[in-house]
Amino acid sequence: MVDIILLGGPGAGKGTQGELMAEWLPLPRVSSGDLFRANLSQETELGKQAKVYMDRGELVPDEITIGMVADRISEPDCANGVVFDGFPRTVAQAEALDDLLADMGRQVNAVLNIEVSEDVLLERLAGRWTCSQCGEIYHRLFSPEKVEGVCDKCGGALYQREDDNRETQLRRIRVYQEQTSPLQDYYQEKGVLVDIDGEQSPEAVAAEIREAVQPLLV
Ligand code: ADP
Ligand code: ADP
Ligand code: ZN
């Protein structure tokens, strides 16, 4: 049983690494951003509430976010652990997650802090394309699809996220620095923070993560 958090700015590679980890562990990857986008496309009440904040590049309020993630991790497939991607993003969310996991007799085992400079974050966000069907993540320059606009895995159409425009990107990076980066200290104090050099190839980042996570698997 292992619960792992992927921490890092927008574009750091959380989704890319989270997918790889989910396969080899194997554990479900729970991405709060993906959960919000699913609610958006299904036009749920929660989706409507979240959209205002997402369009601005701001955080969705804690109550909404925590409730949504709490529901998700109470599902049976999350019983043996979770790879958290993009959650928690505030200290209040981190405290809520500690309580939720404690109720299940679990705790955060590792926080992988994927370090990437601001310039590289912007470069990555600018070229990000995502599959509309399976969610696979591509990059125009760094990991392009084989046939332009078509997902290698499932044949779905690729799209650029609406919030991946320059203004919102800069906003999200600032929000990360102000509201999310304090989680580094929060988890450092708990002794679970592991710094990962995010400015390497996806394979090299994955190898560093594997080395950090392997000892936790008994
Ligand atoms: P990125 O991959 O660029 O880091 P995400 O897909 O994780 O972005 O998140 C997209 C947007 O969804 C955020 O800008 C924010 O509005 C909302 N969001 C996602 N996760 C959270 C969270 N844990 N708390 C509040 N808002 C969130
Ligand atoms: P996050 O979930 O943290 O916002 P993503 O996993 O969506 O980040 O990655 C953002 C963009 O950067 C995507 O286009 C992805 O293909 C690309 N990317 C991810 N990891 C790397 C890497 N190590 N080197 C180069 N590009 C990367
Ligand atoms: Zn696909």
PDB file of N, CA, C and O in Angstrom, residues 133-169:
ATOM      1  N   GLN A 133      -9.444  11.676 -26.442  1.00  0.00           N
ATOM      2  CA  GLN A 133     -10.085  10.397 -26.115  1.00  0.00           C
ATOM      3  C   GLN A 133      -9.458   9.731 -24.884  1.00  0.00           C
ATOM      4  O   GLN A 133     -10.157   9.393 -23.950  1.00  0.00           O
ATOM      5  N   CYS A 134      -8.126   9.555 -24.888  1.00  0.00           N
ATOM      6  CA  CYS A 134      -7.507   8.772 -23.809  1.00  0.00           C
ATOM      7  C   CYS A 134      -6.649   9.628 -22.872  1.00  0.00           C
ATOM      8  O   CYS A 134      -6.165   9.119 -21.858  1.00  0.00           O
ATOM      9  N   GLY A 135      -6.440  10.905 -23.187  1.00  0.00           N
ATOM     10  CA  GLY A 135      -5.698  11.780 -22.283  1.00  0.00           C
ATOM     11  C   GLY A 135      -4.186  11.720 -22.427  1.00  0.00           C
ATOM     12  O   GLY A 135      -3.463  12.407 -21.711  1.00  0.00           O
ATOM     13  N   GLU A 136      -3.679  10.895 -23.354  1.00  0.00           N
ATOM     14  CA  GLU A 136      -2.229  10.798 -23.586  1.00  0.00           C
ATOM     15  C   GLU A 136      -1.665  12.203 -23.869  1.00  0.00           C
ATOM     16  O   GLU A 136      -2.293  13.009 -24.553  1.00  0.00           O
ATOM     17  N   ILE A 137      -0.455  12.468 -23.326  1.00  0.00           N
ATOM     18  CA  ILE A 137       0.128  13.809 -23.422  1.00  0.00           C
ATOM     19  C   ILE A 137       1.265  13.829 -24.437  1.00  0.00           C
ATOM     20  O   ILE A 137       2.161  12.979 -24.391  1.00  0.00           O
ATOM     21  N   TYR A 138       1.245  14.803 -25.324  1.00  0.00           N
ATOM     22  CA  TYR A 138       2.295  14.951 -26.346  1.00  0.00           C
ATOM     23  C   TYR A 138       2.918  16.338 -26.256  1.00  0.00           C
ATOM     24  O   TYR A 138       2.392  17.230 -25.595  1.00  0.00           O
ATOM     25  N   HIS A 139       4.059  16.499 -26.926  1.00  0.00           N
ATOM     26  CA  HIS A 139       4.652  17.822 -27.055  1.00  0.00           C
ATOM     27  C   HIS A 139       5.086  18.004 -28.507  1.00  0.00           C
ATOM     28  O   HIS A 139       5.710  17.112 -29.087  1.00  0.00           O
ATOM     29  N   ARG A 140       4.732  19.168 -29.055  1.00  0.00           N
ATOM     30  CA  ARG A 140       5.000  19.457 -30.463  1.00  0.00           C
ATOM     31  C   ARG A 140       6.459  19.206 -30.840  1.00  0.00           C
ATOM     32  O   ARG A 140       6.754  18.699 -31.913  1.00  0.00           O
ATOM     33  N   LEU A 141       7.395  19.553 -29.927  1.00  0.00           N
ATOM     34  CA  LEU A 141       8.815  19.383 -30.222  1.00  0.00           C
ATOM     35  C   LEU A 141       9.440  18.186 -29.511  1.00  0.00           C
ATOM     36  O   LEU A 141      10.237  17.460 -30.077  1.00  0.00           O
ATOM     37  N   PHE A 142       9.085  17.983 -28.245  1.00  0.00           N
ATOM     38  CA  PHE A 142       9.814  17.020 -27.418  1.00  0.00           C
ATOM     39  C   PHE A 142       9.278  15.591 -27.496  1.00  0.00           C
ATOM     40  O   PHE A 142      10.034  14.638 -27.325  1.00  0.00           O
ATOM     41  N   SER A 143       7.984  15.438 -27.725  1.00  0.00           N
ATOM     42  CA  SER A 143       7.447  14.075 -27.898  1.00  0.00           C
ATOM     43  C   SER A 143       6.227  14.129 -28.813  1.00  0.00           C
ATOM     44  O   SER A 143       5.101  13.971 -28.374  1.00  0.00           O
ATOM     45  N   PRO A 144       6.510  14.370 -30.110  1.00  0.00           N
ATOM     46  CA  PRO A 144       5.417  14.521 -31.076  1.00  0.00           C
ATOM     47  C   PRO A 144       4.747  13.182 -31.409  1.00  0.00           C
ATOM     48  O   PRO A 144       5.373  12.129 -31.300  1.00  0.00           O
ATOM     49  N   GLU A 145       3.485  13.272 -31.809  1.00  0.00           N
ATOM     50  CA  GLU A 145       2.759  12.104 -32.281  1.00  0.00           C
ATOM     51  C   GLU A 145       3.290  11.706 -33.661  1.00  0.00           C
ATOM     52  O   GLU A 145       3.941  12.506 -34.324  1.00  0.00           O
ATOM     53  N   LYS A 146       2.988  10.472 -34.096  1.00  0.00           N
ATOM     54  CA  LYS A 146       3.524   9.991 -35.374  1.00  0.00           C
ATOM     55  C   LYS A 146       2.791  10.636 -36.551  1.00  0.00           C
ATOM     56  O   LYS A 146       3.387  11.069 -37.522  1.00  0.00           O
ATOM     57  N   VAL A 147       1.458  10.667 -36.456  1.00  0.00           N
ATOM     58  CA  VAL A 147       0.645  11.301 -37.507  1.00  0.00           C
ATOM     59  C   VAL A 147       0.049  12.569 -36.915  1.00  0.00           C
ATOM     60  O   VAL A 147      -0.619  12.511 -35.882  1.00  0.00           O
ATOM     61  N   GLU A 148       0.315  13.717 -37.554  1.00  0.00           N
ATOM     62  CA  GLU A 148      -0.057  14.991 -36.949  1.00  0.00           C
ATOM     63  C   GLU A 148      -1.528  15.065 -36.534  1.00  0.00           C
ATOM     64  O   GLU A 148      -2.431  14.774 -37.325  1.00  0.00           O
ATOM     65  N   GLY A 149      -1.731  15.415 -35.257  1.00  0.00           N
ATOM     66  CA  GLY A 149      -3.090  15.624 -34.758  1.00  0.00           C
ATOM     67  C   GLY A 149      -3.818  14.362 -34.339  1.00  0.00           C
ATOM     68  O   GLY A 149      -4.969  14.424 -33.910  1.00  0.00           O
ATOM     69  N   VAL A 150      -3.124  13.194 -34.475  1.00  0.00           N
ATOM     70  CA  VAL A 150      -3.784  11.920 -34.176  1.00  0.00           C
ATOM     71  C   VAL A 150      -3.021  11.175 -33.074  1.00  0.00           C
ATOM     72  O   VAL A 150      -1.807  11.029 -33.137  1.00  0.00           O
ATOM     73  N   CYS A 151      -3.746  10.695 -32.073  1.00  0.00           N
ATOM     74  CA  CYS A 151      -3.109   9.991 -30.960  1.00  0.00           C
ATOM     75  C   CYS A 151      -2.512   8.659 -31.402  1.00  0.00           C
ATOM     76  O   CYS A 151      -3.185   7.856 -32.042  1.00  0.00           O
ATOM     77  N   ASP A 152      -1.219   8.418 -31.053  1.00  0.00           N
ATOM     78  CA  ASP A 152      -0.551   7.152 -31.385  1.00  0.00           C
ATOM     79  C   ASP A 152      -1.262   5.973 -30.749  1.00  0.00           C
ATOM     80  O   ASP A 152      -1.322   4.882 -31.309  1.00  0.00           O
ATOM     81  N   LYS A 153      -1.763   6.198 -29.532  1.00  0.00           N
ATOM     82  CA  LYS A 153      -2.300   5.089 -28.736  1.00  0.00           C
ATOM     83  C   LYS A 153      -3.692   4.662 -29.176  1.00  0.00           C
ATOM     84  O   LYS A 153      -3.984   3.478 -29.216  1.00  0.00           O
ATOM     85  N   CYS A 154      -4.570   5.665 -29.430  1.00  0.00           N
ATOM     86  CA  CYS A 154      -5.984   5.313 -29.627  1.00  0.00           C
ATOM     87  C   CYS A 154      -6.596   5.922 -30.880  1.00  0.00           C
ATOM     88  O   CYS A 154      -7.764   5.673 -31.174  1.00  0.00           O
ATOM     89  N   GLY A 155      -5.822   6.743 -31.611  1.00  0.00           N
ATOM     90  CA  GLY A 155      -6.377   7.332 -32.834  1.00  0.00           C
ATOM     91  C   GLY A 155      -7.252   8.553 -32.603  1.00  0.00           C
ATOM     92  O   GLY A 155      -7.783   9.128 -33.550  1.00  0.00           O
ATOM     93  N   GLY A 156      -7.406   8.945 -31.336  1.00  0.00           N
ATOM     94  CA  GLY A 156      -8.233  10.114 -31.004  1.00  0.00           C
ATOM     95  C   GLY A 156      -7.604  11.407 -31.513  1.00  0.00           C
ATOM     96  O   GLY A 156      -6.416  11.452 -31.852  1.00  0.00           O
ATOM     97  N   ALA A 157      -8.412  12.460 -31.574  1.00  0.00           N
ATOM     98  CA  ALA A 157      -7.918  13.763 -32.029  1.00  0.00           C
ATOM     99  C   ALA A 157      -7.198  14.481 -30.889  1.00  0.00           C
ATOM    100  O   ALA A 157      -7.641  14.452 -29.750  1.00  0.00           O
ATOM    101  N   LEU A 158      -6.070  15.114 -31.207  1.00  0.00           N
ATOM    102  CA  LEU A 158      -5.335  15.880 -30.198  1.00  0.00           C
ATOM    103  C   LEU A 158      -5.853  17.304 -30.146  1.00  0.00           C
ATOM    104  O   LEU A 158      -6.275  17.863 -31.147  1.00  0.00           O
ATOM    105  N   TYR A 159      -5.811  17.900 -28.939  1.00  0.00           N
ATOM    106  CA  TYR A 159      -6.243  19.292 -28.796  1.00  0.00           C
ATOM    107  C   TYR A 159      -5.301  20.019 -27.843  1.00  0.00           C
ATOM    108  O   TYR A 159      -4.575  19.390 -27.064  1.00  0.00           O
ATOM    109  N   GLN A 160      -5.314  21.341 -27.928  1.00  0.00           N
ATOM    110  CA  GLN A 160      -4.553  22.159 -26.985  1.00  0.00           C
ATOM    111  C   GLN A 160      -5.509  22.670 -25.925  1.00  0.00           C
ATOM    112  O   GLN A 160      -6.579  23.195 -26.259  1.00  0.00           O
ATOM    113  N   ARG A 161      -5.129  22.525 -24.673  1.00  0.00           N
ATOM    114  CA  ARG A 161      -6.007  22.951 -23.595  1.00  0.00           C
ATOM    115  C   ARG A 161      -6.277  24.455 -23.658  1.00  0.00           C
ATOM    116  O   ARG A 161      -5.381  25.233 -23.938  1.00  0.00           O
ATOM    117  N   GLU A 162      -7.524  24.815 -23.356  1.00  0.00           N
ATOM    118  CA  GLU A 162      -7.907  26.224 -23.414  1.00  0.00           C
ATOM    119  C   GLU A 162      -7.081  27.082 -22.457  1.00  0.00           C
ATOM    120  O   GLU A 162      -6.825  28.258 -22.716  1.00  0.00           O
ATOM    121  N   ASP A 163      -6.697  26.477 -21.313  1.00  0.00           N
ATOM    122  CA  ASP A 163      -5.936  27.269 -20.338  1.00  0.00           C
ATOM    123  C   ASP A 163      -4.443  27.274 -20.646  1.00  0.00           C
ATOM    124  O   ASP A 163      -3.658  27.814 -19.880  1.00  0.00           O
ATOM    125  N   ASP A 164      -4.031  26.672 -21.770  1.00  0.00           N
ATOM    126  CA  ASP A 164      -2.624  26.730 -22.156  1.00  0.00           C
ATOM    127  C   ASP A 164      -2.351  27.914 -23.089  1.00  0.00           C
ATOM    128  O   ASP A 164      -1.646  27.799 -24.086  1.00  0.00           O
ATOM    129  N   ASN A 165      -2.924  29.072 -22.779  1.00  0.00           N
ATOM    130  CA  ASN A 165      -2.532  30.299 -23.484  1.00  0.00           C
ATOM    131  C   ASN A 165      -1.569  31.068 -22.577  1.00  0.00           C
ATOM    132  O   ASN A 165      -1.540  30.848 -21.370  1.00  0.00           O
ATOM    133  N   ARG A 166      -0.783  31.961 -23.199  1.00  0.00           N
ATOM    134  CA  ARG A 166       0.326  32.602 -22.488  1.00  0.00           C
ATOM    135  C   ARG A 166      -0.076  33.266 -21.163  1.00  0.00           C
ATOM    136  O   ARG A 166       0.553  33.080 -20.130  1.00  0.00           O
ATOM    137  N   GLU A 167      -1.166  34.010 -21.207  1.00  0.00           N
ATOM    138  CA  GLU A 167      -1.572  34.778 -20.033  1.00  0.00           C
ATOM    139  C   GLU A 167      -1.913  33.844 -18.863  1.00  0.00           C
ATOM    140  O   GLU A 167      -1.484  34.055 -17.729  1.00  0.00           O
ATOM    141  N   THR A 168      -2.690  32.817 -19.174  1.00  0.00           N
ATOM    142  CA  THR A 168      -3.100  31.874 -18.128  1.00  0.00           C
ATOM    143  C   THR A 168      -1.918  31.040 -17.641  1.00  0.00           C
ATOM    144  O   THR A 168      -1.821  30.711 -16.463  1.00  0.00           O
ATOM    145  N   GLN A 169      -0.990  30.730 -18.565  1.00  0.00           N
ATOM    146  CA  GLN A 169       0.207  29.990 -18.167  1.00  0.00           C
ATOM    147  C   GLN A 169       0.986  30.763 -17.101  1.00  0.00           C
ATOM    148  O   GLN A 169       1.377  30.208 -16.073  1.00  0.00           O
TER     149      GLN A 169
END
